[in-house]
Amino acid sequence: MSKKVLVIGAGLAGSEAAWFLAERGINVILAEGKSLHLNPAQKIKTCAELVCTNSLKSNSPDSAHGMLKHEMRAFGSLVLEIAALTAVPAGDALAVDRDLFSAKITEKLKSHPLIQFIDREISNPFDTKIEFNADYVICASGPLTTSPLEKWIQENISGDDFYFYDAIAPVVDADTLDYSKLYFKDRHKITAEGEEVVADYLNSHMNQDQYEKFIHELVNAEKTPPQNFEDYKFFESCLPIDTMAERGVETARFSCMKPIGLELPDGSMPYACVQLRKENLLGSAYNLVGFQTRLTYKEQIRVFQMIPGLENASFIHLGSVHRNSFLNARTLLNPDLSTKKYNDFYFAGQLTGVEGYTESASMGIYTALQIFRRINNLDSVTFPIETAMGSLVNYIMTAPKPVPSNINLGLMPGVIFTKEQRKRRKEKKKIKKEIVSTRAREVFDQFYKDNLC
């Protein structure tokens, strides 16, 4: 086809959008400036870098993330294809070797005959659109958009309400851990009858005294201040561990440090537990699950070495906080994620108001699909709210206040329990997940068959 699409940013959303269009015969100019300059959260110069964690969340078909993956795979998701090839053990979660994952996606994108990859930081999208004679623009520059492009977006589209803060968890060298104080166990371990399954997560348990001292130090440790005198606005689903501690002594114990499902080898239940997940295929590094943090580097080493088994741990990467950019989609975008001001200018990924790797990638697919339909003289398509992608778009287009959200069951319509199901009160959560996930797959599969095949 003669139409061209300029995609700004080769993160998860931009990579998916470029791949989706190119695989369907559309010429793509993919602009990425990482080779010229890395932002504070980036470590590598290849595409689709996973900056916060190496986990793409649950693969379970009954989970909200599992539903989203089902829909993404129907569209030929590049991210999920490469994730499967570079996966590391992580229980029912899909975690990857991030360097290998990023390298393989970069290789696929740069070798596609319909993708022209340009190493460039874009400061004025319309100037670049004219330069390459593109018909449409997808801005998928991500929550760490460069200052010149962010300035252009604020001046031309968004105004001032354009940020949230995010945090990154630290990574430790596996060779520096004291394994005599650690044990392998998955929180939701699935075993086949007669088979012994090796657990993927390494755990450090704490008694009450150790836990309360740890929380006390988290609260009192020195923390990095926000930029430019702004208030810290964090995602509720990804709070720094020190912010949890400030909310109350028990908060972390009912979140990332909850001991449920992590019984010790002798069968006893720990008071609290820290989980570590493999960072790469070799198992030479582990990240501290849920331990995003605002602590200064010096304080991170001091406080996190209080964790049993980490007394002499060497940190390969320390945690950090960074400012993220997000749009108020409800007031600025159309349902197809084109801007109300410029109908040939689209957004994709986390800039639209979603939070998370697969959520961002799915919005890249969604935006590319809408442009592909437009190129083929078809109307934009509205996904049913019962589907994962449909519920995400519905959320960002209706939320009165732009608060980024992960995919979750709360975004989808409620369910009505039968009389028999209501009697099974202890299984209510499980039953709801089964009903919602089954409905989501059935609705999506029919929607895809009727509209998108």
Short mmCIF file of N, CA and C in Angstrom, two decimals, residues 330-406:
data_model
loop_
_atom_site.label_atom_id
_atom_site.label_comp_id
_atom_site.label_asym_id
_atom_site.label_seq_id
_atom_site.Cartn_x
_atom_site.Cartn_y
_atom_site.Cartn_z
N ARG A 330 -9.64 11.24 28.14
CA ARG A 330 -11.07 11.56 28.02
C ARG A 330 -11.30 12.92 27.38
N THR A 331 -10.46 13.87 27.69
CA THR A 331 -10.67 15.23 27.16
C THR A 331 -9.87 15.50 25.88
N LEU A 332 -8.83 14.71 25.62
CA LEU A 332 -7.92 15.04 24.51
C LEU A 332 -8.00 14.09 23.31
N LEU A 333 -8.50 12.86 23.54
CA LEU A 333 -8.46 11.86 22.48
C LEU A 333 -9.85 11.38 22.09
N ASN A 334 -9.95 10.88 20.87
CA ASN A 334 -11.15 10.19 20.40
C ASN A 334 -11.05 8.72 20.80
N PRO A 335 -12.16 7.97 20.73
CA PRO A 335 -12.11 6.55 21.12
C PRO A 335 -11.12 5.71 20.32
N ASP A 336 -10.76 6.15 19.11
CA ASP A 336 -9.76 5.39 18.33
C ASP A 336 -8.34 5.83 18.68
N LEU A 337 -8.21 6.71 19.69
CA LEU A 337 -6.95 7.26 20.21
C LEU A 337 -6.27 8.24 19.26
N SER A 338 -7.03 8.76 18.29
CA SER A 338 -6.57 9.93 17.55
C SER A 338 -6.87 11.15 18.40
N THR A 339 -6.13 12.24 18.17
CA THR A 339 -6.36 13.44 18.97
C THR A 339 -7.56 14.21 18.41
N LYS A 340 -8.28 14.86 19.29
CA LYS A 340 -9.44 15.64 18.86
C LYS A 340 -9.00 16.85 18.04
N LYS A 341 -7.78 17.29 18.28
CA LYS A 341 -7.29 18.49 17.58
C LYS A 341 -6.76 18.16 16.18
N TYR A 342 -6.10 17.01 16.05
CA TYR A 342 -5.52 16.61 14.76
C TYR A 342 -5.92 15.16 14.48
N ASN A 343 -6.78 14.94 13.50
CA ASN A 343 -7.31 13.58 13.32
C ASN A 343 -6.34 12.62 12.63
N ASP A 344 -5.18 13.12 12.20
CA ASP A 344 -4.16 12.22 11.64
C ASP A 344 -3.03 11.95 12.64
N PHE A 345 -3.21 12.41 13.88
CA PHE A 345 -2.20 12.26 14.92
C PHE A 345 -2.79 11.39 16.03
N TYR A 346 -2.15 10.24 16.28
CA TYR A 346 -2.64 9.26 17.25
C TYR A 346 -1.64 9.08 18.39
N PHE A 347 -2.13 8.60 19.51
CA PHE A 347 -1.26 8.19 20.61
C PHE A 347 -1.42 6.70 20.86
N ALA A 348 -0.39 6.10 21.45
CA ALA A 348 -0.44 4.68 21.80
C ALA A 348 0.41 4.44 23.03
N GLY A 349 0.11 3.38 23.74
CA GLY A 349 0.93 2.99 24.88
C GLY A 349 0.59 3.72 26.15
N GLN A 350 1.58 3.83 27.04
CA GLN A 350 1.33 4.37 28.36
C GLN A 350 0.95 5.85 28.36
N LEU A 351 1.31 6.58 27.33
CA LEU A 351 0.90 7.97 27.25
C LEU A 351 -0.61 8.13 27.27
N THR A 352 -1.35 7.10 26.85
CA THR A 352 -2.80 7.19 26.78
C THR A 352 -3.47 7.05 28.15
N GLY A 353 -2.73 6.58 29.15
CA GLY A 353 -3.31 6.46 30.48
C GLY A 353 -3.40 5.05 31.01
N VAL A 354 -2.78 4.09 30.31
CA VAL A 354 -2.71 2.73 30.85
C VAL A 354 -1.37 2.56 31.54
N GLU A 355 -1.28 1.55 32.40
CA GLU A 355 -0.05 1.30 33.14
C GLU A 355 0.30 -0.17 33.04
N GLY A 356 1.54 -0.47 32.69
CA GLY A 356 1.97 -1.86 32.60
C GLY A 356 2.47 -2.22 31.22
N TYR A 357 3.30 -3.25 31.16
CA TYR A 357 3.92 -3.66 29.90
C TYR A 357 2.90 -4.15 28.87
N THR A 358 2.11 -5.17 29.24
CA THR A 358 1.17 -5.72 28.26
C THR A 358 0.07 -4.71 27.93
N GLU A 359 -0.31 -3.90 28.93
CA GLU A 359 -1.32 -2.88 28.67
C GLU A 359 -0.81 -1.88 27.62
N SER A 360 0.44 -1.46 27.78
CA SER A 360 1.04 -0.53 26.83
C SER A 360 1.13 -1.15 25.44
N ALA A 361 1.63 -2.38 25.39
CA ALA A 361 1.77 -3.08 24.11
C ALA A 361 0.42 -3.25 23.43
N SER A 362 -0.61 -3.59 24.21
CA SER A 362 -1.93 -3.80 23.62
C SER A 362 -2.50 -2.52 23.01
N MET A 363 -2.18 -1.37 23.62
CA MET A 363 -2.65 -0.11 23.06
C MET A 363 -1.89 0.24 21.76
N GLY A 364 -0.67 -0.28 21.61
CA GLY A 364 0.02 -0.14 20.33
C GLY A 364 -0.71 -0.90 19.24
N ILE A 365 -1.14 -2.11 19.56
CA ILE A 365 -1.92 -2.91 18.61
C ILE A 365 -3.24 -2.22 18.30
N TYR A 366 -3.91 -1.75 19.34
CA TYR A 366 -5.23 -1.12 19.18
C TYR A 366 -5.16 0.10 18.25
N THR A 367 -4.18 0.97 18.48
CA THR A 367 -4.06 2.18 17.65
C THR A 367 -3.70 1.82 16.22
N ALA A 368 -2.77 0.88 16.05
CA ALA A 368 -2.39 0.46 14.69
C ALA A 368 -3.58 -0.14 13.95
N LEU A 369 -4.40 -0.91 14.65
CA LEU A 369 -5.61 -1.50 14.03
C LEU A 369 -6.54 -0.40 13.54
N GLN A 370 -6.73 0.65 14.34
CA GLN A 370 -7.64 1.73 13.93
C GLN A 370 -7.12 2.45 12.69
N ILE A 371 -5.82 2.67 12.62
CA ILE A 371 -5.24 3.32 11.44
C ILE A 371 -5.33 2.40 10.23
N PHE A 372 -5.06 1.13 10.43
CA PHE A 372 -5.16 0.16 9.33
C PHE A 372 -6.57 0.14 8.76
N ARG A 373 -7.57 0.18 9.60
CA ARG A 373 -8.96 0.21 9.12
C ARG A 373 -9.22 1.51 8.35
N ARG A 374 -8.71 2.59 8.86
CA ARG A 374 -8.91 3.89 8.19
C ARG A 374 -8.26 3.90 6.82
N ILE A 375 -7.07 3.33 6.71
CA ILE A 375 -6.39 3.24 5.42
C ILE A 375 -7.22 2.44 4.43
N ASN A 376 -7.93 1.45 4.94
CA ASN A 376 -8.76 0.59 4.09
C ASN A 376 -10.21 1.08 4.00
N ASN A 377 -10.42 2.35 4.33
CA ASN A 377 -11.73 2.99 4.22
C ASN A 377 -12.80 2.30 5.05
N LEU A 378 -12.40 1.82 6.22
CA LEU A 378 -13.33 1.20 7.15
C LEU A 378 -13.48 2.11 8.37
N ASP A 379 -14.62 2.05 9.02
CA ASP A 379 -14.84 2.85 10.22
C ASP A 379 -13.98 2.31 11.37
N SER A 380 -13.72 3.18 12.33
CA SER A 380 -13.03 2.70 13.53
C SER A 380 -13.93 1.68 14.22
N VAL A 381 -13.32 0.82 15.00
CA VAL A 381 -14.07 -0.26 15.63
C VAL A 381 -14.00 -0.12 17.15
N THR A 382 -15.14 -0.34 17.80
CA THR A 382 -15.22 -0.25 19.25
C THR A 382 -15.22 -1.65 19.85
N PHE A 383 -14.24 -1.93 20.68
CA PHE A 383 -14.16 -3.24 21.32
C PHE A 383 -15.22 -3.34 22.43
N PRO A 384 -15.86 -4.48 22.58
CA PRO A 384 -16.83 -4.64 23.67
C PRO A 384 -16.17 -4.44 25.03
N ILE A 385 -16.88 -3.84 25.96
CA ILE A 385 -16.32 -3.58 27.28
C ILE A 385 -16.06 -4.87 28.05
N GLU A 386 -16.68 -5.98 27.63
CA GLU A 386 -16.43 -7.26 28.28
C GLU A 386 -15.05 -7.81 27.96
N THR A 387 -14.39 -7.27 26.93
CA THR A 387 -13.05 -7.74 26.57
C THR A 387 -12.00 -6.94 27.35
N ALA A 388 -10.80 -7.48 27.42
CA ALA A 388 -9.73 -6.81 28.15
C ALA A 388 -9.34 -5.48 27.48
N MET A 389 -9.10 -5.52 26.17
CA MET A 389 -8.72 -4.29 25.48
C MET A 389 -9.86 -3.28 25.49
N GLY A 390 -11.08 -3.77 25.34
CA GLY A 390 -12.23 -2.88 25.37
C GLY A 390 -12.40 -2.20 26.72
N SER A 391 -12.15 -2.96 27.79
CA SER A 391 -12.30 -2.37 29.13
C SER A 391 -11.22 -1.34 29.41
N LEU A 392 -10.01 -1.57 28.90
CA LEU A 392 -8.93 -0.59 29.08
C LEU A 392 -9.25 0.72 28.37
N VAL A 393 -9.69 0.62 27.11
CA VAL A 393 -10.02 1.83 26.35
C VAL A 393 -11.20 2.54 27.00
N ASN A 394 -12.19 1.78 27.42
CA ASN A 394 -13.35 2.38 28.09
C ASN A 394 -12.91 3.13 29.34
N TYR A 395 -11.97 2.55 30.09
CA TYR A 395 -11.51 3.21 31.32
C TYR A 395 -10.85 4.55 31.02
N ILE A 396 -9.87 4.55 30.11
CA ILE A 396 -9.14 5.80 29.88
C ILE A 396 -10.03 6.87 29.22
N MET A 397 -11.11 6.42 28.53
CA MET A 397 -11.98 7.38 27.87
C MET A 397 -13.11 7.87 28.76
N THR A 398 -13.26 7.29 29.93
CA THR A 398 -14.36 7.69 30.82
C THR A 398 -13.91 8.13 32.20
N ALA A 399 -12.66 7.81 32.58
CA ALA A 399 -12.19 8.18 33.92
C ALA A 399 -12.23 9.70 34.09
N PRO A 400 -12.95 10.20 35.10
CA PRO A 400 -13.04 11.65 35.28
C PRO A 400 -11.72 12.30 35.63
N LYS A 401 -10.82 11.51 36.25
CA LYS A 401 -9.50 12.00 36.61
C LYS A 401 -8.47 11.06 36.02
N PRO A 402 -7.46 11.57 35.32
CA PRO A 402 -6.48 10.70 34.65
C PRO A 402 -5.54 10.00 35.62
N VAL A 403 -5.97 8.83 36.12
CA VAL A 403 -5.13 8.02 37.00
C VAL A 403 -4.80 6.74 36.26
N PRO A 404 -3.54 6.54 35.86
CA PRO A 404 -3.17 5.36 35.07
C PRO A 404 -3.58 4.06 35.75
N SER A 405 -3.99 3.08 34.94
CA SER A 405 -4.48 1.82 35.51
C SER A 405 -3.94 0.62 34.75
N ASN A 406 -3.65 -0.44 35.50
CA ASN A 406 -3.38 -1.75 34.92
C ASN A 406 -4.70 -2.39 34.50
#
